[in-house]
Coordinates of C-alpha atoms in Angstrom, one line a residue:
M79 CA -83.6 -17.6 -133.5
R80 CA -85.3 -16.5 -130.4
F81 CA -85.8 -19.8 -128.5
N82 CA -83.8 -22.7 -127.3
Y83 CA -83.2 -25.9 -129.2
S84 CA -81.1 -29.1 -129.4
V85 CA -78.5 -29.8 -132.0
A86 CA -79.0 -33.6 -131.8
E87 CA -82.5 -34.3 -130.7
A88 CA -84.6 -37.4 -131.5
P89 CA -88.2 -38.0 -130.6
Q90 CA -88.4 -39.1 -127.0
V91 CA -92.1 -39.3 -126.1
A92 CA -95.4 -39.6 -127.9
E93 CA -96.7 -36.4 -129.5
S94 CA -99.1 -34.5 -127.2
L95 CA -100.9 -31.2 -127.4
A96 CA -101.0 -30.9 -123.6
P97 CA -98.6 -28.3 -122.1
I98 CA -95.6 -29.6 -120.2
S99 CA -94.4 -27.8 -117.1
S100 CA -90.8 -26.8 -117.1
F101 CA -90.9 -26.6 -113.3
D102 CA -92.1 -30.2 -112.7
P103 CA -89.8 -31.6 -110.1
T104 CA -90.5 -35.1 -111.4
I105 CA -88.7 -34.4 -114.6
D106 CA -85.6 -36.5 -115.0
H107 CA -83.0 -33.8 -115.6
Q108 CA -80.4 -36.4 -116.6
G109 CA -82.6 -37.3 -119.5
L110 CA -82.8 -33.7 -120.9
N111 CA -80.8 -33.2 -124.1
C112 CA -78.0 -31.0 -123.0
H113 CA -75.9 -30.0 -126.0
G114 CA -72.4 -31.2 -125.1
F115 CA -69.1 -29.5 -124.9
F116 CA -68.6 -28.7 -128.5
H117 CA -71.9 -27.0 -128.9
D118 CA -71.4 -24.8 -125.8
A119 CA -67.8 -24.0 -126.7
V120 CA -68.8 -22.6 -130.1
L121 CA -71.5 -20.4 -128.6
V122 CA -69.3 -19.2 -125.8
A123 CA -66.2 -18.6 -128.0
A124 CA -68.2 -16.7 -130.6
S125 CA -70.0 -14.4 -128.1
A126 CA -66.8 -13.8 -126.1
L127 CA -64.8 -12.9 -129.2
F128 CA -67.4 -10.3 -130.2
L129 CA -67.4 -8.8 -126.7
L130 CA -63.7 -8.6 -126.8
Y131 CA -63.9 -6.9 -130.3
L132 CA -66.4 -4.4 -128.9
G133 CA -64.2 -3.8 -125.8
F134 CA -61.0 -3.1 -127.8
G135 CA -62.8 -0.5 -129.9
A136 CA -65.0 1.0 -127.2
K137 CA -62.9 4.0 -126.3
T138 CA -62.5 5.1 -129.9
N139 CA -66.1 4.4 -130.8
V140 CA -67.4 6.3 -127.8
R141 CA -65.3 9.3 -128.9
R142 CA -66.7 9.1 -132.4
L143 CA -70.3 8.9 -131.0
V144 CA -69.8 11.9 -128.8
N145 CA -68.3 13.9 -131.8
G146 CA -71.1 12.7 -134.1
R147 CA -73.9 13.7 -131.6
S148 CA -76.3 11.2 -133.0
W149 CA -78.8 10.1 -130.4
V150 CA -79.9 7.2 -132.5
M151 CA -76.4 5.8 -132.9
I152 CA -75.5 6.4 -129.2
S153 CA -78.7 4.5 -128.1
Y154 CA -78.2 1.7 -130.6
Y155 CA -74.6 1.2 -129.6
A156 CA -75.6 1.0 -125.9
L157 CA -78.4 -1.5 -126.8
L158 CA -75.9 -3.5 -128.7
W159 CA -73.6 -3.7 -125.7
V160 CA -76.6 -4.9 -123.5
A161 CA -77.6 -7.5 -126.0
A162 CA -74.0 -8.8 -126.4
L163 CA -73.6 -9.1 -122.7
L164 CA -76.9 -10.9 -122.3
N165 CA -76.1 -13.2 -125.2
F166 CA -72.8 -14.1 -123.7
V167 CA -74.4 -15.0 -120.4
W168 CA -77.0 -17.0 -122.1
C169 CA -74.4 -18.9 -124.1
A170 CA -72.3 -19.5 -121.0
L171 CA -75.2 -20.8 -118.9
Q172 CA -76.6 -23.4 -121.3
T173 CA -76.4 -26.1 -118.6
W174 CA -79.0 -24.3 -116.5
Q175 CA -81.8 -25.8 -118.6
C176 CA -80.5 -29.3 -117.5
S177 CA -79.9 -28.4 -113.9
L178 CA -82.4 -29.1 -111.2
G179 CA -83.8 -25.9 -109.7
K180 CA -82.6 -23.7 -112.5
E181 CA -85.6 -23.9 -114.8
A182 CA -87.1 -20.6 -113.7
S183 CA -83.8 -18.7 -113.9
W184 CA -83.2 -20.1 -117.4
N185 CA -86.6 -19.1 -118.6
H186 CA -86.2 -15.6 -117.2
L187 CA -82.7 -15.2 -118.7
S188 CA -83.9 -16.6 -122.1
L189 CA -86.9 -14.2 -122.1
V190 CA -84.8 -11.1 -121.4
T191 CA -82.1 -12.1 -123.9
T192 CA -84.5 -12.9 -126.8
S193 CA -86.3 -9.6 -126.1
A194 CA -83.2 -7.5 -126.3
I195 CA -82.0 -9.2 -129.5
L196 CA -85.5 -8.8 -131.1
C197 CA -85.5 -5.1 -130.2
L198 CA -82.3 -4.8 -132.1
E199 CA -83.8 -6.6 -135.1
I200 CA -86.9 -4.4 -135.3
S201 CA -85.2 -1.1 -134.6
L202 CA -82.4 -1.8 -137.1
V203 CA -84.9 -2.2 -139.9
A204 CA -86.9 0.8 -138.8
F205 CA -83.7 3.0 -138.6
L206 CA -82.5 1.9 -142.0
L207 CA -85.8 2.5 -143.7
Q208 CA -85.5 6.2 -142.8
E209 CA -83.4 8.5 -144.9
D210 CA -82.1 10.3 -141.9
Y211 CA -81.5 7.2 -139.8
A212 CA -78.4 8.5 -138.2
T213 CA -79.8 11.8 -136.9
G214 CA -82.5 13.3 -134.7
L215 CA -84.0 12.7 -131.3
E216 CA -87.5 12.6 -132.9
S217 CA -86.4 9.7 -135.1
L218 CA -85.1 7.9 -132.0
I219 CA -88.3 8.3 -130.1
H220 CA -90.4 7.3 -133.0
T221 CA -88.4 4.2 -133.8
F222 CA -88.0 2.9 -130.2
T223 CA -91.7 3.5 -129.6
I224 CA -92.6 1.1 -132.4
S225 CA -90.0 -1.5 -131.5
G226 CA -90.8 -1.2 -127.8
I227 CA -94.4 -1.9 -128.4
V228 CA -93.7 -4.9 -130.6
V229 CA -91.1 -6.3 -128.2
A230 CA -93.4 -5.8 -125.2
V231 CA -96.2 -7.7 -126.9
D232 CA -93.9 -10.5 -127.9
A233 CA -92.4 -10.8 -124.4
I234 CA -95.9 -10.9 -122.8
L235 CA -97.0 -13.6 -125.1
K236 CA -93.9 -15.7 -124.5
A237 CA -94.2 -15.2 -120.7
L238 CA -97.8 -16.4 -120.8
C239 CA -96.8 -19.4 -122.8
V240 CA -93.9 -20.3 -120.6
F241 CA -95.1 -19.4 -117.1
V242 CA -98.9 -19.9 -117.4
L243 CA -99.5 -22.4 -120.1
K244 CA -96.2 -24.2 -119.3
V245 CA -95.1 -24.6 -122.9
P246 CA -91.3 -25.4 -122.9
L247 CA -90.3 -22.7 -125.4
F248 CA -86.8 -22.3 -123.9
M249 CA -86.3 -25.9 -122.7
N250 CA -85.0 -29.1 -124.4
V251 CA -87.6 -31.3 -122.6
D252 CA -90.0 -33.1 -125.0
S253 CA -88.8 -31.9 -128.4
T254 CA -92.0 -33.3 -130.0
H255 CA -94.2 -31.0 -128.0
K256 CA -96.6 -29.7 -130.7
G257 CA -97.6 -26.6 -128.8
K258 CA -93.9 -25.5 -128.6
W259 CA -93.2 -26.0 -132.3
T260 CA -96.5 -24.4 -133.4
L261 CA -95.6 -21.2 -131.5
L262 CA -92.1 -21.3 -132.9
A263 CA -93.4 -21.8 -136.4
I264 CA -95.8 -18.8 -136.1
H265 CA -93.0 -16.6 -134.7
E266 CA -90.7 -17.5 -137.5
L267 CA -93.4 -17.1 -140.1
V268 CA -94.0 -13.5 -139.0
L269 CA -90.3 -12.7 -139.2
T270 CA -89.9 -14.5 -142.5
S271 CA -92.8 -12.5 -144.0
V272 CA -91.3 -9.2 -142.9
Y273 CA -87.8 -9.8 -144.3
G274 CA -89.4 -11.4 -147.4
Y275 CA -91.5 -8.3 -148.1
I276 CA -88.5 -6.0 -147.8
A277 CA -86.5 -8.3 -150.1
F278 CA -89.4 -8.2 -152.6
V279 CA -89.6 -4.4 -152.5
H280 CA -85.9 -4.3 -153.3
F281 CA -86.5 -6.1 -156.6
S282 CA -89.7 -4.3 -157.5
N283 CA -90.6 -0.9 -158.9
W284 CA -90.7 0.6 -155.4
R285 CA -87.0 -0.1 -154.6
E286 CA -86.3 3.7 -154.6
K287 CA -88.2 3.9 -151.4
L288 CA -85.5 1.8 -149.7
P289 CA -82.1 3.1 -148.6
P290 CA -79.3 2.9 -151.3
R291 CA -77.0 0.9 -149.0
P292 CA -75.7 -2.5 -150.3
A293 CA -75.0 -3.6 -146.8
F294 CA -78.7 -3.2 -145.9
Y295 CA -79.8 -5.6 -148.7
H296 CA -77.1 -8.1 -147.7
Y297 CA -78.4 -8.0 -144.1
I298 CA -82.0 -8.4 -145.2
M299 CA -81.2 -11.4 -147.5
A300 CA -79.1 -13.0 -144.7
M301 CA -82.0 -12.6 -142.2
F302 CA -84.5 -13.8 -144.7
G303 CA -82.4 -16.9 -145.4
I304 CA -81.9 -17.8 -141.7
N305 CA -85.6 -17.3 -140.9
V306 CA -86.6 -19.5 -143.9
V307 CA -84.4 -22.3 -142.6
E308 CA -85.8 -21.9 -139.0
L309 CA -89.4 -21.9 -140.3
F310 CA -88.7 -25.1 -142.4
A311 CA -87.1 -26.7 -139.3
C312 CA -90.1 -25.8 -137.1
V313 CA -92.5 -27.4 -139.6
L314 CA -90.5 -30.5 -139.8
A315 CA -90.3 -30.8 -136.0
L316 CA -94.0 -30.1 -135.7
F317 CA -94.7 -33.2 -137.8
G318 CA -92.3 -35.3 -135.7
A319 CA -89.2 -35.2 -137.9
S320 CA -86.1 -35.4 -135.7
F321 CA -84.1 -33.7 -138.5
G322 CA -86.1 -30.6 -137.9
C323 CA -85.0 -30.4 -134.3
W324 CA -81.4 -30.9 -135.5
L325 CA -81.7 -28.2 -138.2
F326 CA -83.3 -25.8 -135.8
G327 CA -80.4 -26.3 -133.4
V328 CA -77.8 -25.7 -136.1
A329 CA -79.6 -22.5 -137.2
A330 CA -79.7 -21.3 -133.6
V331 CA -76.0 -21.8 -133.1
V332 CA -75.4 -19.7 -136.3
Y333 CA -77.8 -17.0 -135.2
H334 CA -76.5 -16.6 -131.7
S335 CA -72.9 -16.7 -132.9
L336 CA -73.1 -14.4 -136.0
Y337 CA -76.1 -12.2 -135.7
L338 CA -74.7 -9.4 -133.5
P339 CA -71.4 -9.2 -135.5
L340 CA -73.6 -9.0 -138.7
L341 CA -75.7 -6.3 -137.2
Y342 CA -72.6 -4.3 -136.1
T343 CA -71.0 -4.5 -139.6
T344 CA -74.2 -3.6 -141.3
F345 CA -75.2 -0.6 -139.2
L346 CA -72.6 0.7 -136.8
A347 CA -69.3 0.0 -138.7
D348 CA -70.2 2.3 -141.6
F349 CA -71.1 5.1 -139.2
F350 CA -67.9 4.8 -137.3
Q351 CA -65.9 4.8 -140.6
E352 CA -67.8 7.9 -141.9
E353 CA -67.3 9.7 -138.6
E354 CA -63.6 8.9 -138.6
F355 CA -63.4 10.3 -142.2
R356 CA -65.2 13.5 -141.1
L357 CA -62.9 13.9 -138.1
D358 CA -59.8 13.5 -140.3
N359 CA -61.1 16.1 -142.7
A360 CA -61.8 18.4 -139.8
Y361 CA -58.3 18.0 -138.3
Y362 CA -56.8 18.6 -141.7
A363 CA -58.9 21.8 -142.2
E364 CA -57.8 23.1 -138.8
M365 CA -54.1 22.4 -139.6
R366 CA -54.5 24.0 -143.0
D367 CA -56.1 27.1 -141.6
A368 CA -53.3 27.3 -139.0
G369 CA -50.7 27.4 -141.8
F370 CA -49.1 24.0 -141.2
F371 CA -49.1 23.2 -145.0
D372 CA -47.9 26.6 -146.3
A373 CA -44.4 25.4 -146.7
D374 CA -45.6 22.7 -149.1
W375 CA -46.5 25.4 -151.6
D376 CA -43.1 27.2 -151.4

C-alpha cells in the first residue's frame, strides 16, 4: 500500500472525473473521514514496536555489519531505519489529513514515506535475485541505480497528480473520486504483475534462476497476496462500492503495520544470524589456536 485510505468509508458525493484540490479552503474538514482512535492506535503501536525492536538490536547489528563488511547490507539496514522512522511519523500524524492547513504537509510526508518504502520493495527483490546479494560495491551501485530510477519516476508521477492535477491520492476526501482509484488500480496492477511473475517463475522450469531461499518465496507470495487484495479493492471502489474503500483501508493497516517487520525477517535477519555464526566460529578458532582447549584432550 502506497497511498492513504479509510477503513470505514461510504460514498459521499456523486462520482466525478474532475480532479479535486486537496488545498481547497472551502472543504469541510469536519466532514473528512478521519479513521478514529482504534485505527490510529494500531498503526502507531505496530510502527513503534518495530522501531523499539530495531533500537534494542542496533548496537549488536551494527557490529555485525561492520565485521561483515557488506556495503549492500549496510546500506539496506540504513534505508530500513529511514523507512521505519518515516512510517512511524506517518502513522502518528494521521490527523493531519483532517486538519485545516495541514494538507500540503500531509501530502509531502506521504510522498516521501511511500517513496522510501517503495525503494525498499524494489531493491529487496533486486538484491535477492542476485546470487551474491550480500556482497560487492558494484552490486550495490547497480541495484540502487535501478531502484532509484523507478522510485524517482513514481514520485514524479505522484507529485504531478497530487500537486498539479489535484488528485487526492493521499487524502480521504471524496472516496468516490474516479481519478484517484484509477491511478491506485494501475499502481497496484503493476506491483501485482511483478510479484505474480516471480511467483510463476518459482513454479516453472526456470525456478533454478531464483535464489534457493524459502524465506524469499514466502515474502513474494505474501506481497503478491496483499497486492491482489489491494487491486481488487481499488476496482470495487472505482465502480462505487463502499466495501472496496473499507477493504483497501484494512489492507493498508496490514501493510503499514507488518511490511517492514516482514522485510527485516526475510532479508536482514538471516544475514545477522549467519554473521553471528561466523563470528562464533572465528572466536572459537582463535581460542583453539591459543591452546584454550588443549586440556580437554588430556
